[in-house]
Short mmCIF file of C-alpha atoms and ligand atoms in Angstrom, two decimals:
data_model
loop_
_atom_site.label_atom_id
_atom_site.label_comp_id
_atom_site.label_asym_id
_atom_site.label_seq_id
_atom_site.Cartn_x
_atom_site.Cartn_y
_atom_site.Cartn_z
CA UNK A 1 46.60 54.51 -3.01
CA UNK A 2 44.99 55.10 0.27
CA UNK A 3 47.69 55.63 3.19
CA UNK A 4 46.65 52.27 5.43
CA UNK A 5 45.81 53.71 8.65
CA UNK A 6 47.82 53.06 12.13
CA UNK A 7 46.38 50.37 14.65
CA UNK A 8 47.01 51.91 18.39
CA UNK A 9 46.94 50.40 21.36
CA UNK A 10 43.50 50.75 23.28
CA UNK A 11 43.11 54.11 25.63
CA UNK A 12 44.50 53.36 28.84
CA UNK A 13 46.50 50.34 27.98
CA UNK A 14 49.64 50.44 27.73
CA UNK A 15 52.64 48.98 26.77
CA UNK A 16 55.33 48.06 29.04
CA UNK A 17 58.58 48.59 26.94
CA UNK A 18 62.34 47.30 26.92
CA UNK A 19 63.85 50.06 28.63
CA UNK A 20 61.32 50.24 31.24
CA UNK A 21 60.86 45.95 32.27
CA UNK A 22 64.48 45.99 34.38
CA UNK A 23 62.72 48.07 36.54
CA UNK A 24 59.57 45.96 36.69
CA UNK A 25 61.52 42.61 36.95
CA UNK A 26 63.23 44.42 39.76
CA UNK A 27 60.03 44.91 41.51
CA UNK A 28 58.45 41.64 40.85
CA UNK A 29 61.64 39.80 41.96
CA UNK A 30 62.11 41.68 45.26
CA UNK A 31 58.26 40.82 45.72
CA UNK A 32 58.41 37.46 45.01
CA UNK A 33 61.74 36.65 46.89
CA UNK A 34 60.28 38.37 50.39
CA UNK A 35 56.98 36.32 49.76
CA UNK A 36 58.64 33.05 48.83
CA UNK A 37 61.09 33.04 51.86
CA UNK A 38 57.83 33.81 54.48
CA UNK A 39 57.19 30.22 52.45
CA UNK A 40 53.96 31.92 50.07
CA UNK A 41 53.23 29.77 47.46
CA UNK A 42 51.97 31.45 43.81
CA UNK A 43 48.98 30.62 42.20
CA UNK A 44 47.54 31.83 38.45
CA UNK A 45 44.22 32.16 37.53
CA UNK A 46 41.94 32.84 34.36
CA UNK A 47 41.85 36.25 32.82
CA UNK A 48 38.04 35.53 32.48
CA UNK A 49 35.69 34.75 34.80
CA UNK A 50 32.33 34.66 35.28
CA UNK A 51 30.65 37.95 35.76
CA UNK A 52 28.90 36.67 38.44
CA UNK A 53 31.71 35.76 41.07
CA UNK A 54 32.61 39.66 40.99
CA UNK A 55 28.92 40.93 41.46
CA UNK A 56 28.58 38.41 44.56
CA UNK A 57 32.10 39.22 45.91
CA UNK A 58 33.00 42.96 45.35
CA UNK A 59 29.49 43.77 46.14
CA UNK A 60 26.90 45.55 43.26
CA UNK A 61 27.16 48.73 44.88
CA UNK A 62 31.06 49.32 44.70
CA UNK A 63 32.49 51.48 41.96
CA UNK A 64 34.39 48.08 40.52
CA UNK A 65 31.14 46.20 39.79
CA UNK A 66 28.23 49.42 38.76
CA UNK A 67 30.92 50.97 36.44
CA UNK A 68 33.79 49.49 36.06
CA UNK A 69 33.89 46.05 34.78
CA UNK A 70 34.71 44.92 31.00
CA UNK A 71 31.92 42.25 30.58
CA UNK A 72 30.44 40.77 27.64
CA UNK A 73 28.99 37.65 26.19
CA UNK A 74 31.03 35.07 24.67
CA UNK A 75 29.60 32.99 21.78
CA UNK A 76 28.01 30.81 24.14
CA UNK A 77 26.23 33.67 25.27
CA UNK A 78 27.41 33.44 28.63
CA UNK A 79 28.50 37.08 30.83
CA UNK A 80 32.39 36.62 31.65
CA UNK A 81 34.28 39.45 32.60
CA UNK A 82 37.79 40.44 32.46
CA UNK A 83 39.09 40.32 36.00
CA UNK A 84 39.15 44.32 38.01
CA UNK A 85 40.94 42.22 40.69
CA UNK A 86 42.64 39.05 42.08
CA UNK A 87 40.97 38.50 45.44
CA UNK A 88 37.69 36.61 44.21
CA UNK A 89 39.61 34.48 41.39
CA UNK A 90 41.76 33.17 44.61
CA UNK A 91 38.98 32.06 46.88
CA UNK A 92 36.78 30.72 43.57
CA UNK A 93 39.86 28.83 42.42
CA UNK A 94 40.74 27.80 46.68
CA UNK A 95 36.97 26.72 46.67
CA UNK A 96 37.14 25.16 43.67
CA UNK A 97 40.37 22.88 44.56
CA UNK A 98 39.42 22.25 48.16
CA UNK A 99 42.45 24.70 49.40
CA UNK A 100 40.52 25.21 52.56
CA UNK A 101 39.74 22.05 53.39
CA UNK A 102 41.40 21.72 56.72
CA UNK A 103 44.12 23.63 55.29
CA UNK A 104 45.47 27.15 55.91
CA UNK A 105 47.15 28.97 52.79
CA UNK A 106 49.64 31.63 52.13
CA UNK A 107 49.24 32.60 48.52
CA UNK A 108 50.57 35.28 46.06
CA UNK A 109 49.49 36.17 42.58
CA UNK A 110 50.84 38.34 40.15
CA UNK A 111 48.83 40.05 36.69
CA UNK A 112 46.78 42.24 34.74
CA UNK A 113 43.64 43.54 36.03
CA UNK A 114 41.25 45.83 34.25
CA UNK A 115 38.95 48.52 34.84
CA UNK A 116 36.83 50.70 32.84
CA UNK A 117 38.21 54.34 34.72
CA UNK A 118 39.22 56.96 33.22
CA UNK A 119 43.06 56.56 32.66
CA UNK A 120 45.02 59.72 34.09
CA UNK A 121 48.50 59.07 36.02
CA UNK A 122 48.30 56.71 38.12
CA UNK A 123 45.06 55.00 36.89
CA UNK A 124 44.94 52.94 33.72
CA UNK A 125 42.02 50.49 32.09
CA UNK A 126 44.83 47.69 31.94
CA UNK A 127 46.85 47.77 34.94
CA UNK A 128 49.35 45.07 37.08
CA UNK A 129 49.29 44.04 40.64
CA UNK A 130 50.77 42.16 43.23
CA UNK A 131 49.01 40.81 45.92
CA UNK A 132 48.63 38.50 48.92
CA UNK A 133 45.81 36.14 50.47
CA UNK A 134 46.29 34.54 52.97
CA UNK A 135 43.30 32.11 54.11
CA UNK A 136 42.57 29.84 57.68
CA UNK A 137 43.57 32.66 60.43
CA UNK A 138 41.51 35.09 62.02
CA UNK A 139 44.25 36.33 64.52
CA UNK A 140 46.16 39.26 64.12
CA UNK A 141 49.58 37.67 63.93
CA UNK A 142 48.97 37.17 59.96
CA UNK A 143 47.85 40.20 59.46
CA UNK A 144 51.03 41.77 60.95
CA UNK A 145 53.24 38.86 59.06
CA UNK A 146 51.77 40.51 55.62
CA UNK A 147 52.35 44.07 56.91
CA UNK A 148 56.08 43.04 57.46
CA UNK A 149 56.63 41.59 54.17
CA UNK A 150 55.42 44.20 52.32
CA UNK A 151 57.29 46.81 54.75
CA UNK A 152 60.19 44.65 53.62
CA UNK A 153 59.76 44.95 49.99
CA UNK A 154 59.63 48.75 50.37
CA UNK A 155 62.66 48.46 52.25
CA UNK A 156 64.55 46.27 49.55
CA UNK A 157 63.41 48.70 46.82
CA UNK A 158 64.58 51.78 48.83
CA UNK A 159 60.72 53.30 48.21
CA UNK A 160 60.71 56.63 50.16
CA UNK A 161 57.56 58.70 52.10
CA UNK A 162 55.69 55.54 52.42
CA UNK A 163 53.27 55.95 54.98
CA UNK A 164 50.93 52.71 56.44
CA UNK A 165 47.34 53.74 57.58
CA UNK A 166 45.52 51.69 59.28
CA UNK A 167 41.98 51.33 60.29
CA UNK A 168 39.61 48.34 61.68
CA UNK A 169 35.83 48.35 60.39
CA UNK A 170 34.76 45.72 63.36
CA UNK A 171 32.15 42.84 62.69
CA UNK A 172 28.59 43.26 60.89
CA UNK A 173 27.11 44.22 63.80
CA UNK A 174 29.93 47.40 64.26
CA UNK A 175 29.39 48.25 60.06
CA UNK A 176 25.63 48.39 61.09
CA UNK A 177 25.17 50.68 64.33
CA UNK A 178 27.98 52.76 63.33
CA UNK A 179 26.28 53.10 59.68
CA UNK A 180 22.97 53.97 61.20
CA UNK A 181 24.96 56.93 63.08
CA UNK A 182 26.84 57.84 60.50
CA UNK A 183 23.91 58.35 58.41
CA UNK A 184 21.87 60.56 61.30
CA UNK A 185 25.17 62.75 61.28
CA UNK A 186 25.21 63.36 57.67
CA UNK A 187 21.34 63.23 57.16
CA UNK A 188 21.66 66.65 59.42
CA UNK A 189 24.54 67.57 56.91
CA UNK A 190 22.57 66.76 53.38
CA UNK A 191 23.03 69.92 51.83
CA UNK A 192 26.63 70.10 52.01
CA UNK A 193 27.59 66.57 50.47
CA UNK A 194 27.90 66.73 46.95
CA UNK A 195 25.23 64.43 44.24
CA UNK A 196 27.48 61.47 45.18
CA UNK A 197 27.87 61.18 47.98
CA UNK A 198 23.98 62.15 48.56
CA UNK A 199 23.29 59.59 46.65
CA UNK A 200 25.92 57.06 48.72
CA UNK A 201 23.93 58.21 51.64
CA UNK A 202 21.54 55.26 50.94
CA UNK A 203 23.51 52.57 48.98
CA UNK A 204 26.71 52.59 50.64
CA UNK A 205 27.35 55.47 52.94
CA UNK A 206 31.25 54.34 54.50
CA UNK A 207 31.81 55.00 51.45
CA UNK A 208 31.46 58.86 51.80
CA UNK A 209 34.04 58.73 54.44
CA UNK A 210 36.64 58.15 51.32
CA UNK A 211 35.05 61.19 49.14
CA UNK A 212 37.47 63.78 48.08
CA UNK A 213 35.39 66.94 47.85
CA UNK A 214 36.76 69.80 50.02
CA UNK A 215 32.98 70.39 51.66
CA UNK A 216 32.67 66.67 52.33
CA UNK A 217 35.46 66.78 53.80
CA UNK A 218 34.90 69.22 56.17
CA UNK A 219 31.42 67.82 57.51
CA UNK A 220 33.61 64.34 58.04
CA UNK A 221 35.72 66.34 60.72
CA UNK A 222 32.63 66.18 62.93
CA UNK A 223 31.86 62.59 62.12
CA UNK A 224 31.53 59.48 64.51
CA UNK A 225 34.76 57.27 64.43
CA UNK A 226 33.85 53.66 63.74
CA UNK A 227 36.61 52.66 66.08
CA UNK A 228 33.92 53.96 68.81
CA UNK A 229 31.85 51.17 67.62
CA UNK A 230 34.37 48.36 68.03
CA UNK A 231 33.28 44.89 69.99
CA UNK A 232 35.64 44.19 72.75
CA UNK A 233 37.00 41.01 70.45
CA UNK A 234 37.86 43.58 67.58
CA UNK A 235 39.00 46.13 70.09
CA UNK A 236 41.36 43.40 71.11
CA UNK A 237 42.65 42.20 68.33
CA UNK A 238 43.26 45.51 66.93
CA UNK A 239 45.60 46.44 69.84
CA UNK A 240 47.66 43.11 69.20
CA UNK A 241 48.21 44.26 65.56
CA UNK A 242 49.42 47.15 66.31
CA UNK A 243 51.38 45.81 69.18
CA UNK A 244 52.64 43.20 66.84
CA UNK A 245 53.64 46.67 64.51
CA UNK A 246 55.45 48.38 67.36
CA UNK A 247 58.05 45.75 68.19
CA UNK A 248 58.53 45.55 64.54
CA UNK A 249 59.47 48.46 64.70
CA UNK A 250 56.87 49.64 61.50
CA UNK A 251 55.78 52.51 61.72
CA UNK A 252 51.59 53.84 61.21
CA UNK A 253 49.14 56.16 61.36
CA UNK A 254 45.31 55.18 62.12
CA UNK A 255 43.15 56.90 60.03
CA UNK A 256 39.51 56.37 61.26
CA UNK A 257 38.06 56.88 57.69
CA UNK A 258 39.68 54.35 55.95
CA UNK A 259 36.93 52.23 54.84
CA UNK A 260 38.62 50.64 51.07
CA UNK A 261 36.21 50.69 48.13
CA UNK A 262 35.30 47.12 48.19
CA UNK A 263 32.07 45.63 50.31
CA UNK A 264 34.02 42.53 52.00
CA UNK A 265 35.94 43.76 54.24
CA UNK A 266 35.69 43.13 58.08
CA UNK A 267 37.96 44.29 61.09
CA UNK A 268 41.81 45.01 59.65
CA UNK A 269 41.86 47.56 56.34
CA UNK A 270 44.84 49.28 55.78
CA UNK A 271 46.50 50.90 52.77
CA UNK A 272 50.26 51.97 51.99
CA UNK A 273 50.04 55.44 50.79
CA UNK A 274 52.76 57.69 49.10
CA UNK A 275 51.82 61.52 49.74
CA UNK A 276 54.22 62.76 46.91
CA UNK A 277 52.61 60.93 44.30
CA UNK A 278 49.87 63.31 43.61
CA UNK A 279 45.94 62.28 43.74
CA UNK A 280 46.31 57.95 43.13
CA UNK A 281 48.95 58.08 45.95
CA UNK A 282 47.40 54.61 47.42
CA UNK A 283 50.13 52.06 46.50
CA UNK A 284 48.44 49.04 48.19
CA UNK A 285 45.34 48.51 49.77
CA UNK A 286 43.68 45.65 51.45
CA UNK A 287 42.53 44.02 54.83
CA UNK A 288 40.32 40.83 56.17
CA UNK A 289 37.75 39.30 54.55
CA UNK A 290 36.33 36.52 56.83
CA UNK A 291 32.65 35.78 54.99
CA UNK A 292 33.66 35.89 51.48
CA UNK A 293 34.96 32.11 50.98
CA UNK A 294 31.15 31.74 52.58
CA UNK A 295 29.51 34.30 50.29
CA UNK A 296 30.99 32.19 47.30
CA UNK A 297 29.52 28.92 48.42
CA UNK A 298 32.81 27.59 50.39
CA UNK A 299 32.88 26.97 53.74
CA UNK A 300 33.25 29.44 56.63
CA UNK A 301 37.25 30.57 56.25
CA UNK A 302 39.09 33.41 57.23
CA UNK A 303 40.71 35.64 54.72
CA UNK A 304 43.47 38.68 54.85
CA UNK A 305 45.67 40.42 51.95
CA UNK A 306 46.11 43.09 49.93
CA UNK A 307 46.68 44.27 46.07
CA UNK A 308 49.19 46.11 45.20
CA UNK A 309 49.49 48.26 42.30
CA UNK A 310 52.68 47.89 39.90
CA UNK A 311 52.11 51.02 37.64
CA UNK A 312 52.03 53.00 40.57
CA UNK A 313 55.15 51.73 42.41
CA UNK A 314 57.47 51.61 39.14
CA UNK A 315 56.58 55.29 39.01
CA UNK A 316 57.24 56.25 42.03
CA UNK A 317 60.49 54.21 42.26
CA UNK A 318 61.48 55.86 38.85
CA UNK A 319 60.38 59.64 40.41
CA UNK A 320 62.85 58.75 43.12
CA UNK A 321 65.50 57.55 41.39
CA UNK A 322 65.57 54.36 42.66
CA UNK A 323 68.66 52.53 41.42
CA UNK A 324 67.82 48.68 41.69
CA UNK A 325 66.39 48.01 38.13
CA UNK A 326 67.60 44.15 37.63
CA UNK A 327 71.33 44.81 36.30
CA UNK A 328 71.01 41.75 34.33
CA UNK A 329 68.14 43.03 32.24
CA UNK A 330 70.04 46.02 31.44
CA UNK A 331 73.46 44.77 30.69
CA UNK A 332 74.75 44.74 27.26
CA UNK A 333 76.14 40.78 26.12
CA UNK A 334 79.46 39.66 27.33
CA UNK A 335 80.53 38.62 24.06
CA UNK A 336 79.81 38.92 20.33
CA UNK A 337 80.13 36.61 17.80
CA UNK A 338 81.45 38.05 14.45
CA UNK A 339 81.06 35.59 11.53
CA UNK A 340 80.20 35.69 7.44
CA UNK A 341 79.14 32.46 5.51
CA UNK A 342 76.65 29.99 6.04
CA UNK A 343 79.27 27.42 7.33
CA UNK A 344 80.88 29.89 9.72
CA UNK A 345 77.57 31.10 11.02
CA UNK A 346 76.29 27.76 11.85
CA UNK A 347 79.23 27.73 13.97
CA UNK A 348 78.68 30.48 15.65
CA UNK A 349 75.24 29.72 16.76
CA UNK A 350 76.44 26.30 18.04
CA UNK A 351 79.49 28.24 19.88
CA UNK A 352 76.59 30.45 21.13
CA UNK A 353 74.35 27.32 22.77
CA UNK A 354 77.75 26.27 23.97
CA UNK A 355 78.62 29.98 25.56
CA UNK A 356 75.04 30.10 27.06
CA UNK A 357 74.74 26.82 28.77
CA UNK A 358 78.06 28.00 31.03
CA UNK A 359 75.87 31.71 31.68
CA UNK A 360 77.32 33.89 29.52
CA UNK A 361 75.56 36.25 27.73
CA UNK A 362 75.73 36.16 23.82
CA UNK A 363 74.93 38.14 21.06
CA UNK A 364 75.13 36.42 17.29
CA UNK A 365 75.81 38.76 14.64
CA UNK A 366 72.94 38.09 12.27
CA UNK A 367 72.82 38.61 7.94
CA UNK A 368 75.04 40.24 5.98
CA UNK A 369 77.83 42.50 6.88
CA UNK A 370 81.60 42.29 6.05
CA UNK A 371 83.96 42.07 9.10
CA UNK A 372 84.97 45.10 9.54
CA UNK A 373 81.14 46.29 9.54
CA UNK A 374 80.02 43.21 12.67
CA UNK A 375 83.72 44.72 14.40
CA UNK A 376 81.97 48.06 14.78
CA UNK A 377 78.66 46.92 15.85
CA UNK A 378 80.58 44.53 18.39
CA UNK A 379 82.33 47.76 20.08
CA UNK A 380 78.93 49.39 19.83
CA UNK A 381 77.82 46.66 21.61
CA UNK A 382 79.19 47.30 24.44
CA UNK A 383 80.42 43.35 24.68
CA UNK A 384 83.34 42.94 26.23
CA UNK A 385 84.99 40.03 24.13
CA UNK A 386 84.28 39.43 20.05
CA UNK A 387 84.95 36.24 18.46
CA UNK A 388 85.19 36.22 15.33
CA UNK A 389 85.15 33.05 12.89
CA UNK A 390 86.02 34.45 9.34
CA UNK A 391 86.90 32.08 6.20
CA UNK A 392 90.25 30.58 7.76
CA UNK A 393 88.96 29.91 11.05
CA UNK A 394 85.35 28.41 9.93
CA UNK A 395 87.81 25.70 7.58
CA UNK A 396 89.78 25.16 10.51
CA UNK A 397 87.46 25.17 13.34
CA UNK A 398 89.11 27.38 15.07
CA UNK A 399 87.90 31.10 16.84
CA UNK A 400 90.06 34.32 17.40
CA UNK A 401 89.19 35.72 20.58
CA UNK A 402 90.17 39.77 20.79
CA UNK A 403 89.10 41.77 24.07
CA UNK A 404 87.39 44.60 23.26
CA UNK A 405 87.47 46.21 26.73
CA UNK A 406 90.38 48.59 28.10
CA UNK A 407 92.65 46.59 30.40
CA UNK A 408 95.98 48.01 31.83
CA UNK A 409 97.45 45.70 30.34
CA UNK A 410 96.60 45.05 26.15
CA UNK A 411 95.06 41.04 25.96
CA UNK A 412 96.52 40.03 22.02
CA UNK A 413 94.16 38.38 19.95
CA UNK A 414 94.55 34.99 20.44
CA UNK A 415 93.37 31.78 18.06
CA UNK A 416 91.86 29.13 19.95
CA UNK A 417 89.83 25.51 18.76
CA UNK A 418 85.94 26.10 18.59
CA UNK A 419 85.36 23.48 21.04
CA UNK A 420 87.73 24.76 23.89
CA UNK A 421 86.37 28.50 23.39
CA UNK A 422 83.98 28.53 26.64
CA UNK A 423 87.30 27.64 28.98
CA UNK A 424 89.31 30.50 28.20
CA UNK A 425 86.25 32.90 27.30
CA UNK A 426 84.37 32.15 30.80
CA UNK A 427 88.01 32.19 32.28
CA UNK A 428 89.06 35.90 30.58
CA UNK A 429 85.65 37.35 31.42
CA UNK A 430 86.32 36.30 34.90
CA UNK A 431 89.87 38.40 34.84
CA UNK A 432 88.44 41.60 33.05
P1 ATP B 1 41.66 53.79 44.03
O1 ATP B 1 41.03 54.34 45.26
O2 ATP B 1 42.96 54.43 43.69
O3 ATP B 1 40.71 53.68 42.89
P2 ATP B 1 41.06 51.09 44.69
O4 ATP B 1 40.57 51.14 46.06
O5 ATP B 1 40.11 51.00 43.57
O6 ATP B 1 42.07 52.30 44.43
P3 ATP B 1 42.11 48.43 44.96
O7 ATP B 1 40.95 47.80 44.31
O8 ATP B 1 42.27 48.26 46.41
O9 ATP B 1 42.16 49.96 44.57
O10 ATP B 1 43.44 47.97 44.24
C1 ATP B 1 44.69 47.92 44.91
C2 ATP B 1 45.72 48.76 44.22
O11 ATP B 1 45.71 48.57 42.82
C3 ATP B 1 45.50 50.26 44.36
O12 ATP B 1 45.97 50.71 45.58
C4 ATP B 1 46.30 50.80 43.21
O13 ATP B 1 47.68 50.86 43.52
C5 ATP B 1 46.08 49.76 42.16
N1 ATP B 1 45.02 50.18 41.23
C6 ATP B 1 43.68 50.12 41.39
N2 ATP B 1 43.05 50.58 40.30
C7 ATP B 1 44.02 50.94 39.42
C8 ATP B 1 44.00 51.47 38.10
N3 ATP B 1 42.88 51.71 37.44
N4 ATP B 1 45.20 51.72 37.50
C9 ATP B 1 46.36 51.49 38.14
N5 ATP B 1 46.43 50.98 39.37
C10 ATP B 1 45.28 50.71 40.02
MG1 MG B 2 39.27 52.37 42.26
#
């Protein structure tokens, strides 16, 4: 008989196990407490969209939309693709629902996203963000509102070596003269950029500004700075932000060639880098996007946020040490019920719904197993109270309630009715 053969996950999607979600319900919950007391409301989109909202948002030269994307025809033989991010779900779904119709929004989202890299730490095909839009401002007091909430959230976790850089990219007509010079520089510099960014010299070259290469590198230390390009107006409001920053008291560092890997960005980009963390050190990454509710047929809005990604900040948090996974997702039940019989167990999962509508935390021995055998697994348990309803107390309704934690003092067993249990359980829990 042929051995039937193992079904695996799919390469570079993984699965997020027990031991590991306290820490990621940590995370989410400290995210989504900060957002929802700056009043950010949540919204959930489709998994799927249509392929073409990413090609006209991202842009068709960015690495998420020539390489990355999981597309393919459903049976109606329509392209959808699995969303690489949240940012152009938001404004289809805000366009969609008339959310900017005279209306400004603060909005969070939470999910998978996926990309077609190649997974390495860091970098996986399925992966989980956070993120932020926020949609009807083009002043720099939102920007620096997001900033502090996610500089709060860092706080909250205890995250370590977090660095904000900061850069502004100025209007269309900044991207454009400062592109033009940019590309004189490195034109004189051809033969010491690599194939890519060579090639990047005439489909997207801010983007070289990003490259990793050691030579690149180099010929980018005699660059010009876009923030020599800057209008007065972007000038302006860049100085705010950072003013804004300062009497936070958040610290940054500009970085001139910050430039983000996605086409829509105008004026504000910034990312939240961790040095430590080895080559994908960006935690978060994002900026404003004023033309993009335009681009996708809405009209003219302002947009600023950021995605953050979770694989990357559980890590980091666990590399740390960080001790604020959610206690409650760890814990071991407060009580386990012993019981054998039919009659006794029905019992004992009503004295369970009972135990769990006053908040405490149950575990129901389940099958076979003598008493003796469920009073092991009960101190294995870690619980710190069994009940147990054997023959005598299932016929007379009753439970015996033993402590199974050390107290200075020994707590007998005690014999009390089934329906006056949750008093004196939720009343010696509260003692031990
Ligand atoms: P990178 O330069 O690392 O590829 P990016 O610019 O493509 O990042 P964004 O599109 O801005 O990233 O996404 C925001 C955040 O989402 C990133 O900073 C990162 O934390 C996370 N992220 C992006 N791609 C992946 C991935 N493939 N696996 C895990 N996390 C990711
Ligand atoms: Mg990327």
């Amino acid at each position: 008989m042929s051995k039937k053969s193992q079904i695996k996950a799919i390469r570079g999607m993984n699965d997020i196990l027990p031991i590991e979600t306290p820490l990621w319900l940590a995370v989410e919950r400290v995210c989504s407490d900060v957002f929802a007391k700056h009043n950010y409301k949540q919204i959930r989109t489709p998994l799927l969209e249509s392929t073409h909202l990413f090609a006209r948002s991202i842009g068709a030269d960015t690495d998420i939309v020539s390489k990355e994307m999981y597309t393919f025809d459903d049976r109606n033989g329509d392209s959808l693709t699995l969303r690489p991010e949240g940012t152009a779900s938001t404004v289809r779904a805000g366009i969609e629902n008339g959310l900017f119709y005279n209306q400004q929004q603060r909005i969070w989202y939470t999910g998978p996203m996926f990309r077609h890299e190649r997974p390495q730490k860091g970098r996986y095909r399925q992966f989980h963000q956070i993120g932020v839009e926020c949609y009807g401002w083009s002043s720099p007091d939102i920007e620096a509102e997001v900033l502090s909430m996610l500089d709060q959230v860092f706080q909250t976790l205890g995250l370590q070596d977090t660095e904000l850089q900061l850069n502004s990219l100025g209007d269309s007509d900044t991207r454009s003269s400062y592109r033009a010079a940019l590309v004189d520089y490195l034109s004189d510099h051809k033969q010491s950029l690599d194939e890519d960014s060579q090639r990047r010299l005439s489909t997207n070259p801010l983007r070289i500004l990003d490259s990793k290469n050691a030579d690149v590198q180099l010929v980018l230390e005699g660059a010009p700075s876009i923030l020599d390009y800057l209008s007065d107006e972007s000038s302006e409001s860049f100085s705010t932000l950072r003013g804004y920053l300062d009497d936070l008291g958040i610290g940054y560092t500009i970085n001139p060639k910050l430039v983000r890997g996605l086409d829509y960005y105008n004026d504000t980009v910034f990312e939240w880098v961790n040095a430590g963390y080895g080559a994908q050190a960006t935690v978060c990454g994002g900026g404003r996007y004023d033309s993009m509710v335009e681009q996708l047929g809405g009209q003219a809005t302002p947009g600023f946020g950021f995605g953050m990604g979770l694989e990357r900040l559980v890590q980091i948090l666990q590399e740390q040490g960080a001790d604020i996974a959610d206690r409650a997702a760890q814990d071991a039940a407060d009580v386990f019920i012993i019981s054998t019989g039919s009659k006794a167990r029905s019992q004992a999962l009503q004295l369970q719904a009972s135990l769990v509508a006053v908040d405490v935390r149950v575990q129901c021995h389940m099958g076979e197993g003598s008493i003796k055998n469920q009073f092991k697994k009960a101190d294995k348990s870690g619980a710190a109270i069994a009940l147990i309803i054997g023959d005598d107390e299932s016929a007379a309704q009753t439970v015996s309630v033993k402590v199974l934690r050390r107290t200075a003092e020994p707590i007998a067993q005690q014999s009390v009715l089934q329906n006056e249990a949750s008093k004196l359980v939720t009343n010696l829990l509260e003692s031990l």
